[in-house]
Structures are given as structure tokens and as C-alpha cells.
Coordinates of N, CA and C and ligand atoms in Angstrom, one line a residue:
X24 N -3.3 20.4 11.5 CA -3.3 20.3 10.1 C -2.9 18.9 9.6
X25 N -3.2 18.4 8.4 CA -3.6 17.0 8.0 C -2.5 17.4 6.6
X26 N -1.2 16.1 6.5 CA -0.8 16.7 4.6 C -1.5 14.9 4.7
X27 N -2.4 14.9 3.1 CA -2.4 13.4 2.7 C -2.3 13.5 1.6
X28 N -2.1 12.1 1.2 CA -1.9 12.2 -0.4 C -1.7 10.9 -0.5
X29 N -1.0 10.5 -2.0 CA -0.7 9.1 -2.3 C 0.8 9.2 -1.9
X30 N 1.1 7.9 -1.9 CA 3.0 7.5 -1.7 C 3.6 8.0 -2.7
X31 N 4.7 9.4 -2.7 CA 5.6 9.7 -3.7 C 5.3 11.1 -3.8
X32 N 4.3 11.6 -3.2 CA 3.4 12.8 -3.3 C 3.8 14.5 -2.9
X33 N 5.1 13.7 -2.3 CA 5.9 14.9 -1.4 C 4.9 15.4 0.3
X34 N 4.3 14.8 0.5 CA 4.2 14.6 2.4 C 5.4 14.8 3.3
X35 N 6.0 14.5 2.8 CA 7.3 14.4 3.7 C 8.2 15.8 3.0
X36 N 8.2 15.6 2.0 CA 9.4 17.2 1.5 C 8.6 18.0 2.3
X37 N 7.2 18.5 1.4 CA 6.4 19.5 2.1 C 6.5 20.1 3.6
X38 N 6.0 18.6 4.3 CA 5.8 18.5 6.0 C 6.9 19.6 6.9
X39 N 8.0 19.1 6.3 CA 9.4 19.7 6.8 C 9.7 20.7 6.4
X40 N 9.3 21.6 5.7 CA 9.3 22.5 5.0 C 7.9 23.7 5.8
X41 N 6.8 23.2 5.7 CA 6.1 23.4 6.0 C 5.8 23.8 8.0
X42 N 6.6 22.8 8.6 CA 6.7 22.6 9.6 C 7.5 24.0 10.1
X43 N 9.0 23.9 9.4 CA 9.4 24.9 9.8 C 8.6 26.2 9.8
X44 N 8.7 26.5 8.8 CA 8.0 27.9 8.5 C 6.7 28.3 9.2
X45 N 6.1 27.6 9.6 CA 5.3 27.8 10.5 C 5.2 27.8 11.9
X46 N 6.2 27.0 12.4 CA 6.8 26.6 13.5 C 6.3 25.7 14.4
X47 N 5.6 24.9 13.6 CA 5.1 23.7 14.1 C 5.5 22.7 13.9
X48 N 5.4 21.3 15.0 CA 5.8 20.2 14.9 C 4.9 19.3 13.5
X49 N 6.1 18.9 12.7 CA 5.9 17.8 12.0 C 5.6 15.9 12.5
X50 N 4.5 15.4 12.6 CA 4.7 13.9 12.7 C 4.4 12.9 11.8
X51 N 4.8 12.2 11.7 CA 4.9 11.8 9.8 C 5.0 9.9 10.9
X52 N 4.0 9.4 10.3 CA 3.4 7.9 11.3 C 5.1 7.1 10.3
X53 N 4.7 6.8 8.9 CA 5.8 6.2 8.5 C 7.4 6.9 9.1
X54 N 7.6 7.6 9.8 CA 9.1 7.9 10.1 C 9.6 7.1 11.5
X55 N 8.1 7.6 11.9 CA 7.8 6.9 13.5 C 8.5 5.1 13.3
X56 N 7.1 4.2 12.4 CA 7.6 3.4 12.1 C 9.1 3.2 11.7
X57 N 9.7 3.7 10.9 CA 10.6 3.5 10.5 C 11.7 3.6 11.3
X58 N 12.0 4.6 12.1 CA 13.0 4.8 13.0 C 12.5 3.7 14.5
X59 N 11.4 3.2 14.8 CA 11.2 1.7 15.1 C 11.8 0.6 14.9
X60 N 12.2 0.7 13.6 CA 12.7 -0.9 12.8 C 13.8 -0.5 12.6
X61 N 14.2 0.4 12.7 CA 16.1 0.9 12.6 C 15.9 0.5 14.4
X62 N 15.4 0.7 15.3 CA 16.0 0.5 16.1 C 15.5 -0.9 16.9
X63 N 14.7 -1.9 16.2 CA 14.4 -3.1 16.2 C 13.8 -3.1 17.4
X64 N 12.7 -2.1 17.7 CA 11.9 -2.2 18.7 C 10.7 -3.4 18.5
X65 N 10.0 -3.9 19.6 CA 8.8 -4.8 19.6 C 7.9 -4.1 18.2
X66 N 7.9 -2.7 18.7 CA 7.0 -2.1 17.6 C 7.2 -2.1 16.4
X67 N 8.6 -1.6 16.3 CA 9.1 -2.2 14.4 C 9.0 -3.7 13.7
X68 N 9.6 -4.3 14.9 CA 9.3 -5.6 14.2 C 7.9 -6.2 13.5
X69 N 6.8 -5.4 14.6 CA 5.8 -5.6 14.0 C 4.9 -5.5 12.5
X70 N 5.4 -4.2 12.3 CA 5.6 -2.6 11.7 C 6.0 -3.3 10.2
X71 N 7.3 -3.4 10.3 CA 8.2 -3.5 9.2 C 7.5 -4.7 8.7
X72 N 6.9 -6.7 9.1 CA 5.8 -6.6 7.9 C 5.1 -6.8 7.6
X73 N 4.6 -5.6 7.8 CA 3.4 -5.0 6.5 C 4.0 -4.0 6.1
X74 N 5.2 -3.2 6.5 CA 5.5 -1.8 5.4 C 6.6 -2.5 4.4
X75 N 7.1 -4.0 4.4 CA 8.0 -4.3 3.4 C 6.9 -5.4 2.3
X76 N 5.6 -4.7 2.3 CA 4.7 -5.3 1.4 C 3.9 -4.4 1.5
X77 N 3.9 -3.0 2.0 CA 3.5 -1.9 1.4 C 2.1 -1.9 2.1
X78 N 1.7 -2.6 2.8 CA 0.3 -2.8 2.8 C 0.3 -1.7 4.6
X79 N -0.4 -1.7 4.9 CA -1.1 -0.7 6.1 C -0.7 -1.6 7.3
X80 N 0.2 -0.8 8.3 CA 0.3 -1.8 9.8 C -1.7 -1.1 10.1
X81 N -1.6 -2.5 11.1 CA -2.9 -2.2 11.6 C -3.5 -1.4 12.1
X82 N -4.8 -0.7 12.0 CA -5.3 0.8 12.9 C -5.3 0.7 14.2
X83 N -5.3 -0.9 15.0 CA -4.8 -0.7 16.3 C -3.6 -0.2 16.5
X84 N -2.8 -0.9 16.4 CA -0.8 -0.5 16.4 C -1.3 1.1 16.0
X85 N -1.3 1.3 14.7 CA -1.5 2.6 14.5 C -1.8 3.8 15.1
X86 N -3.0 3.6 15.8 CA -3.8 4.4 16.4 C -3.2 4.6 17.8
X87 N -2.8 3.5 18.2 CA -2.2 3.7 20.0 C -1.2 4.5 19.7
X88 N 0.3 3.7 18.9 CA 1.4 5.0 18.5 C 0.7 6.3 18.3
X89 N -0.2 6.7 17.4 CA -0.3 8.0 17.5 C -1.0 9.0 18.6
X90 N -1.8 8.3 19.3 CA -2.6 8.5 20.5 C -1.3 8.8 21.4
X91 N -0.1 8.4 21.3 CA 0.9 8.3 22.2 C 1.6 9.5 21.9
X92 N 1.4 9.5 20.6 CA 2.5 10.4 20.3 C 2.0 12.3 20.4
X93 N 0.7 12.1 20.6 CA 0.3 12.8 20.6 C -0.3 13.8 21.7
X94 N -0.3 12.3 22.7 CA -0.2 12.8 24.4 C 1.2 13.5 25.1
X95 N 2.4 13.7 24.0 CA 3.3 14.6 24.3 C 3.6 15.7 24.6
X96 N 4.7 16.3 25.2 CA 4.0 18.1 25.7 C 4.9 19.1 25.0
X97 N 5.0 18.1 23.3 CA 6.2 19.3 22.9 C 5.0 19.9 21.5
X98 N 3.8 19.8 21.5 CA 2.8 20.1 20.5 C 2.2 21.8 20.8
X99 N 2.8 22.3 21.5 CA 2.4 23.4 22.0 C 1.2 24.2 21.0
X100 N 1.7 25.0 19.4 CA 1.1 25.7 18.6 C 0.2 24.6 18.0
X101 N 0.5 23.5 18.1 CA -0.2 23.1 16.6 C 0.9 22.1 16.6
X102 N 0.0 20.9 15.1 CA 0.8 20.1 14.7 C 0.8 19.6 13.4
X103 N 1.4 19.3 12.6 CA 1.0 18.9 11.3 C 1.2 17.0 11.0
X104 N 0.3 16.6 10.5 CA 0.1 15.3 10.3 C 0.1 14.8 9.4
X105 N 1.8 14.1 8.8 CA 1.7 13.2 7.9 C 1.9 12.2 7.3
X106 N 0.3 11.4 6.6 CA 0.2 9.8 6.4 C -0.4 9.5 7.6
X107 N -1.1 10.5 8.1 CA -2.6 9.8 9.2 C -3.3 10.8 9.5
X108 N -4.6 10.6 9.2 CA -5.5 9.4 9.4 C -5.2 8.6 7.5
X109 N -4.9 7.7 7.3 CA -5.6 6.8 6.2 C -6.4 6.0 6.2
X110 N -7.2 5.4 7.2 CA -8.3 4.8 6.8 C -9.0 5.7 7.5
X111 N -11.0 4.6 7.5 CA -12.0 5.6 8.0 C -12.2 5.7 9.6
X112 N -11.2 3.9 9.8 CA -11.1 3.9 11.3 C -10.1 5.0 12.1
X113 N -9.1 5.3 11.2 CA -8.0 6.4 12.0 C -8.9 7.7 12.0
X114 N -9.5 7.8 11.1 CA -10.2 9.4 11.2 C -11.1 9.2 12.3
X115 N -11.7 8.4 12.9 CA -12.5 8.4 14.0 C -12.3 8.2 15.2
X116 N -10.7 7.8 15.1 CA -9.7 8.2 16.2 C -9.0 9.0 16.4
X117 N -9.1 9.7 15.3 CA -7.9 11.3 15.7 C -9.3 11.8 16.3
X118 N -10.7 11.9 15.6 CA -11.7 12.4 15.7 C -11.5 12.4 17.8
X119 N -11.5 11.2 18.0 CA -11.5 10.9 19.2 C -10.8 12.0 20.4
X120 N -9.8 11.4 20.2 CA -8.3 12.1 20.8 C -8.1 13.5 20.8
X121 N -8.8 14.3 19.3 CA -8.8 15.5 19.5 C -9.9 15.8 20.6
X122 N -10.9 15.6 20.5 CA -12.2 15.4 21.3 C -12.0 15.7 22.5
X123 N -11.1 14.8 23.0 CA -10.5 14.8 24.1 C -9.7 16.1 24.7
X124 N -8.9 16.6 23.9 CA -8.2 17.9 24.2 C -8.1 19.1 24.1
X125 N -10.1 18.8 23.4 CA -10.4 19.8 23.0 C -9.9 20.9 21.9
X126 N -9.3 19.7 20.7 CA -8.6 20.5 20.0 C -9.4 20.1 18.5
X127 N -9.5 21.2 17.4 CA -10.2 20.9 16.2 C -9.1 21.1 15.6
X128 N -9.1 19.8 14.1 CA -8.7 19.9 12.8 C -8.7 21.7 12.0
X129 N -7.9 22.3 11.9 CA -8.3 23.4 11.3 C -8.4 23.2 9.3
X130 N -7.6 22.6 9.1 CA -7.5 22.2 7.4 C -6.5 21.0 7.3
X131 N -6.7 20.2 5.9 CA -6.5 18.9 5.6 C -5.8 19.1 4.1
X132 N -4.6 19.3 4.2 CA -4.3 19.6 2.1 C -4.3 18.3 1.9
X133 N -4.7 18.4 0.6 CA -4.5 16.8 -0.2 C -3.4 17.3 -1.5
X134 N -2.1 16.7 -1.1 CA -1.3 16.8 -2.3 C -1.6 15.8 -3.7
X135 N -1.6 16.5 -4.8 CA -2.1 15.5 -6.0 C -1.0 14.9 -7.2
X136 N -1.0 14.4 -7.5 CA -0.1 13.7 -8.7 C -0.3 12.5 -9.0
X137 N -0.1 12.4 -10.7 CA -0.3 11.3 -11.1 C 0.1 10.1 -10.9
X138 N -0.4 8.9 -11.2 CA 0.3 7.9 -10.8 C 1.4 6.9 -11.0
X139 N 1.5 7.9 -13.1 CA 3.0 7.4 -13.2 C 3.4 8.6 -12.8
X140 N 3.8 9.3 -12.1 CA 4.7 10.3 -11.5 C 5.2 10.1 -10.7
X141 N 4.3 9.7 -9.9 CA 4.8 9.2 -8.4 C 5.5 7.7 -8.5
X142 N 5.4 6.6 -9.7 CA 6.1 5.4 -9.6 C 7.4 6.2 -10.1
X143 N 7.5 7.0 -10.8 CA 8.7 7.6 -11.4 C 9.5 7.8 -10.0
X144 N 9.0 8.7 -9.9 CA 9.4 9.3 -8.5 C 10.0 8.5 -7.3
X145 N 9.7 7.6 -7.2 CA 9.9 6.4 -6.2 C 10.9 5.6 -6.4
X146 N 11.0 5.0 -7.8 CA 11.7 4.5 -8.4 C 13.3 5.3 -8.1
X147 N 13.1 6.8 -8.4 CA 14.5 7.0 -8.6 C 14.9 7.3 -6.7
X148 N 14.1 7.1 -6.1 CA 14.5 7.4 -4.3 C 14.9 6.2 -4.2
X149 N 14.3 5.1 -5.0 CA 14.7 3.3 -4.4 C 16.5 3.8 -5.0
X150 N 16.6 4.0 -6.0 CA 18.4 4.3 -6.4 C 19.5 4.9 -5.6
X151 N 18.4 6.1 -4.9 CA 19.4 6.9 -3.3 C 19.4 6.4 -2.7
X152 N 18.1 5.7 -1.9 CA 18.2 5.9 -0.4 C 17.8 4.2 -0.1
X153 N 16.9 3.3 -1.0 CA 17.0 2.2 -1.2 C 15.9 1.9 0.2
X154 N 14.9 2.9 0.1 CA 13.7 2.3 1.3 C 13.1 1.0 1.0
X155 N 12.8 0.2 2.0 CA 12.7 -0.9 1.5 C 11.3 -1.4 0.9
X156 N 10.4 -0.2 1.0 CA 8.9 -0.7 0.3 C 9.4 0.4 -0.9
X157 N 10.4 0.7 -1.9 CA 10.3 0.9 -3.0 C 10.7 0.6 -4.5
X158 N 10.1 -0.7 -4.6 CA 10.4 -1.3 -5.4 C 8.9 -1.6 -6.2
X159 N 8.8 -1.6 -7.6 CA 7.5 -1.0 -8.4 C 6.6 -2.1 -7.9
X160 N 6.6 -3.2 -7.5 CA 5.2 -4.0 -7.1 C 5.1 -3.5 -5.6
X161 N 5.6 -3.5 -4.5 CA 5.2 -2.9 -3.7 C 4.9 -1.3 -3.8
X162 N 5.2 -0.2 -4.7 CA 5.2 0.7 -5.0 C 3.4 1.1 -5.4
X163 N 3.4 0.1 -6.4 CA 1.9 0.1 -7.0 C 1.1 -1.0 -6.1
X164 N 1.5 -1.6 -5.0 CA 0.6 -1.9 -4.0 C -0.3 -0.9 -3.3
X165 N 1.1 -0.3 -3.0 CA 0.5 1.2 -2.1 C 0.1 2.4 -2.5
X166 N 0.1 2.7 -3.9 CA -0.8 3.4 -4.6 C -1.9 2.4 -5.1
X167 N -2.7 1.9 -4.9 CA -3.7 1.1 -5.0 C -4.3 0.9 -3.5
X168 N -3.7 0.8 -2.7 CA -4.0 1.0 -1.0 C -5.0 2.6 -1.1
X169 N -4.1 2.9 -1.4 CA -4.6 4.7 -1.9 C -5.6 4.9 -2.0
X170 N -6.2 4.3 -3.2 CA -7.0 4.6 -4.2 C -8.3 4.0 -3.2
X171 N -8.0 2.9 -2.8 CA -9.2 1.8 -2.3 C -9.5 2.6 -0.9
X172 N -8.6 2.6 -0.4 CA -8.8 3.4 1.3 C -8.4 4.6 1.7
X173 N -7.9 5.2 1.4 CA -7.7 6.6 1.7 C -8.2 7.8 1.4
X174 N -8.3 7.7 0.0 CA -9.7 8.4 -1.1 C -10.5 8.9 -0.1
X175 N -11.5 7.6 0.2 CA -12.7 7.6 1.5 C -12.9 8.9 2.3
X176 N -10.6 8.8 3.2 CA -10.8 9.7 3.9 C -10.8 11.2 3.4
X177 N -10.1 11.3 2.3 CA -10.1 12.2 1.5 C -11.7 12.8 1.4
X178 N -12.6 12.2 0.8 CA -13.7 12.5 0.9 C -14.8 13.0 2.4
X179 N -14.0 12.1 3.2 CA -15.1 12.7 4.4 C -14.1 13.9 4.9
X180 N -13.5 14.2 4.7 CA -12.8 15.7 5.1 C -13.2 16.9 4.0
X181 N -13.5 16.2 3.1 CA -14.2 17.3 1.8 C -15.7 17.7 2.5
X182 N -16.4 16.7 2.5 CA -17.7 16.6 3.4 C -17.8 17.7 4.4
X183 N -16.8 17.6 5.7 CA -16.3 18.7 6.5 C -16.6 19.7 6.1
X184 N -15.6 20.1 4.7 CA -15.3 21.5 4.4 C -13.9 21.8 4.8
X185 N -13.0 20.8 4.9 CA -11.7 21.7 5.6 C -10.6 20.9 4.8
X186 N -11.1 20.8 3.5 CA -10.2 20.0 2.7 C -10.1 21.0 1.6
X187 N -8.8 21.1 1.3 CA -8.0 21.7 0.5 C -6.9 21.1 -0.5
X188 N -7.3 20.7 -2.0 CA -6.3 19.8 -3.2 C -5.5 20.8 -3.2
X189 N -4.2 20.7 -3.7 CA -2.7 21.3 -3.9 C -2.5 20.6 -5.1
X190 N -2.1 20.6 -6.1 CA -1.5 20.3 -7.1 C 0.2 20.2 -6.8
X191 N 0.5 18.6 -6.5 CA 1.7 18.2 -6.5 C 2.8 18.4 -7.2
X192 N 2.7 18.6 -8.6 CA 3.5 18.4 -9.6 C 4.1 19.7 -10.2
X193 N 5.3 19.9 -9.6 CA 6.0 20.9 -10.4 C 7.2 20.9 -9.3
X194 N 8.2 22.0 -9.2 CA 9.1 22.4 -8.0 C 9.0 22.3 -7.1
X195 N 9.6 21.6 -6.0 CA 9.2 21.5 -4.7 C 9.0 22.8 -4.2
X196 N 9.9 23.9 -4.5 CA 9.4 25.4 -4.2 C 7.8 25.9 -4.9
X197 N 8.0 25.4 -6.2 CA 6.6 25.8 -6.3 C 5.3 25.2 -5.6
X198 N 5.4 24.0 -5.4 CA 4.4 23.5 -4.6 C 4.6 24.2 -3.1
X199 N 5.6 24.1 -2.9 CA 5.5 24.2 -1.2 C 4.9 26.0 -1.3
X200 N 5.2 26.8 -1.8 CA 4.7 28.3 -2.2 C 2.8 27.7 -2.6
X201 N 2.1 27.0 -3.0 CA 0.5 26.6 -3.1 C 0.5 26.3 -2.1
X202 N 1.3 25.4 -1.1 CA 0.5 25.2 0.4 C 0.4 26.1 1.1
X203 N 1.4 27.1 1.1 CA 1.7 28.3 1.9 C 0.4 29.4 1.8
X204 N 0.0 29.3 0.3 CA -0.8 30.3 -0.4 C -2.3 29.7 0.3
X205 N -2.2 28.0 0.2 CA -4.1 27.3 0.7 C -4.3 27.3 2.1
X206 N -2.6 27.2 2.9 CA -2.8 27.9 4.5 C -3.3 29.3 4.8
X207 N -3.0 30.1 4.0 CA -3.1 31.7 4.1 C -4.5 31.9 3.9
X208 N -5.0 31.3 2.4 CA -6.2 31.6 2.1 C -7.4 30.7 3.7
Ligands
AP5_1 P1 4.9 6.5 4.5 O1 6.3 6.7 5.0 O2 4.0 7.5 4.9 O3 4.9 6.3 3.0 P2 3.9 6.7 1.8 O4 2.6 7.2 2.2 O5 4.0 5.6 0.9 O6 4.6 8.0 1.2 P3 6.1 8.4 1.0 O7 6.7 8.7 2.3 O8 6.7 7.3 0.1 O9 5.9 9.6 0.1 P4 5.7 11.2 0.4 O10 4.3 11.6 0.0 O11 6.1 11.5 1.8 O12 6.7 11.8 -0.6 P5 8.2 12.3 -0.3 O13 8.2 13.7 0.2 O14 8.9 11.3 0.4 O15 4.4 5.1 5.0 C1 5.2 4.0 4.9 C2 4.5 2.7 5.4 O16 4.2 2.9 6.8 C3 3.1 2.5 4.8 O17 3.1 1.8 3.6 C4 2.5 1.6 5.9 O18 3.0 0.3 5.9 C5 3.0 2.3 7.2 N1 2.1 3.4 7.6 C6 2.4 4.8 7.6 N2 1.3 5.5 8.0 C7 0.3 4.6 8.3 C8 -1.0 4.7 8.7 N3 -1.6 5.9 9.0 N4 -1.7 3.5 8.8 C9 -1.2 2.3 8.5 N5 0.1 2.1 8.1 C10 0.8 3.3 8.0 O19 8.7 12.3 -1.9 C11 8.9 11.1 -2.6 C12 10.0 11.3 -3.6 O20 9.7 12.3 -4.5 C13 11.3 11.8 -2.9 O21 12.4 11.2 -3.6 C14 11.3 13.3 -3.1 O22 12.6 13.8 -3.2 C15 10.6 13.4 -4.5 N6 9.8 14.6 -4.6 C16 9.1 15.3 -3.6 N7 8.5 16.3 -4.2 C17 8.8 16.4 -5.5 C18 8.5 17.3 -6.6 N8 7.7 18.3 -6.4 N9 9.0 17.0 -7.8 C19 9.8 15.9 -8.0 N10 10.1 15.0 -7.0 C20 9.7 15.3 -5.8
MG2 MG1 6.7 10.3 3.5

């Protein structure tokens, strides 16, 4: 299973949430990264910039981490994926790799929200937790990343048929209760 969305979108609340209750592994590419550059690996260094300008590490870098991460043997049931594929090149690499293991995409939610919501939203996490791509010009870089390249993939998973919108905006209980309900259905 696929969560995408734009930055601020709740990917990450959901995923873990989501993850549990189902009992599947969450992999979320931005954590990966992140815990990279916390631990000042070749990979983070790389990583960190283009994510402290919000913009996209490259679909190579990208694509091998997840090819890697994915050649692991703790994926047993299933897995949930989130913040990749975003471009058209990663979708033709998961495409790949599943291919390989003989394993199909079963469904793709797209969490929704607007886009002053999500700068709201971001804004007050830059106040907690102080991630370093959230500050409102990188903020609205990568909701503009969004819009221009990921949409795309948004659309060829509609194409599919295995795409499913969620309406982001409301309780995290309440939303996470609509993914629960577009898994079931
Ligand atoms: P990534 O870490 O994936 O960041 P993002 O896509 O910008 O999304 P966020 O993690 O900011 O938001 P989210 O949707 O997970 O929302 P969250 O649950 O945190 O990627 C970071 C960077 O890594 C990228 O910019 C890029 O550089 C690189 N990268 C990652 N993947 C890549 C890829 N595939 N290819 C290339 N580069 C890649 O919630 C956000 C906030 O809102 C939180 O404070 C949360 O508490 C709050 N919140 C959540 N739900 C609600 C709700 N229902 N109501 C109110 N507030 C809520
Ligand atoms: Mg996230």
C-alpha cells in the first residue's frame, strides 16, 4: 500500500497508525533520509542538500535506498509506503522491483488538504520540533514540487484503478477512521 499526498498531509501520523493496526511495516523514504543525516552517513550528507531546500534527492539515490530497503526480510505481510514513489521515474521503479518479487500494489490513498492548511500546519511543527525544511519558503517549495510532480503520479495510479482520495482535514482520529473505512471498502 502507497500513503501520498502533499507535505503536511499527515503521511507520517496516518502511516504509524495505520501500520500498527494492520500489522504492517511502515517505510516512510523522508525518515530513512533523515535518520541518515542524524547519523552523518555518505548518504545523508548527500540527502540533506536537497531536503534543506525542500527540493527532491535524486531518483537514483532514491530509488537504490528503496530497492534496498525493500530487499529486507522483515516485510513479511505487506508494507506501507510513505513519500514514494513521487516522481514518474520512482513509479517505474517500484513498478520494477515489485515485478521482481512478484508482488502487486494492492491500493494507493491520496491524503487531501489544502494548501493553506498544510503551510499552517508546518509552520506550527517548525515551533516543536524545528525540521529543518520547515520554514514557509522551503515549505511552499515543496508544496509546489507537489503540484508539478507528484500530481502525475497521483494520476497514473488513478489510471490503474487502485487509487483511493481520503479527505485529510479534520481529527487525526477522524481521518485515520476514512483510511481504515477505504482499506476495508
Ligand atoms: P518527507 O519527510 O516525506 O516530507 P513531506 O513529503 O514534505 O511530508 P511531511 O513529512 O512534512 O508531512 P506528512 O504528510 O508526513 O505529514 P505529518 O504526518 O508529518 O520528505 C522530506 C524530504 O525528503 C523531501 O523534501 C525530499 O527532499 C526527501 N524525499 C523524501 N522522499 C523522497 C522521494 N520519494 N524522492 C525524492 N526525495 C524524497 O503531519 C504534518 C504536521 O501536521 C505534524 O505537525 C502533524 O502533527 C500535523 N497533523 C497531522 N495530521 C493532522 C490533522 N488531521 N489535523 C491537524 N494537524 C495534523
Ligand atoms: Mg512525513
Amino acid at each position: 500500500m502507497l500513503f501520498i499526498g502533499p507535505p503536511g498531509s499527515g503521511k507520517g501520523t496516518q502511516a504509524e497508525r495505520i501500520s500498527e493496526r494492520l500489522d504492517v511495516v511502515a517505510i516512510s523514504t523522508g525518515d530513512i533520509f533523515r535518520a541518515n543525516v542524524k547519523g552523518e552517513t555518505a548518504l545523508g550528507v548527500e540527502a540533506k542538500k536537497y531536503m534543506d531546500a525542500g527540493d527532491f534527492v535524486p531518483d537514483s539515490v532514491t530509488n537504490k535506498m528503496v530497492r534496498d530497503r525493500l530487499s529486507e526480510d522483515d516485510l513479511g505481510t505487506g508494507f506501507l509506503l510513505d513519500g514514494y514513489p513521487r516522481t514518474i521515474a520512482q513509479v517505474d521503479h517500484l513498478d520494477e522491483i515489485l515485478a521482481t518479487g512478484e508482488e502487486k500494489l494492492d491500493l494507493v490513498l491520496q491524503l487531501t488538504a489544502d494548501d493553506e492548511e498544510l503551510v499552517h500546519r508546518l509552520l506550527g511543527r517548525a515551533k516543536e520540533t524545528g525540521r529543518s525544511d520547515d520554514n514557509e519558503a522551503v515549505i511552499r517549495h515543496r508544496l509546489d514540487l507537489y503540484h508539478e510532480q507528484t500530481e502525475a503520479v497521483v494520476a497514473k495510479y488513478a489510471e490503474r484503478g487502485i487509487l483511493t482520495q481520503v479527505d485529510g482535514i479534520g481529527a487525526v482520529d477522524e481521518v485515520a477512521g476514512r483510511l481504515i473505512a477505504a482499506i476495508e471498502a
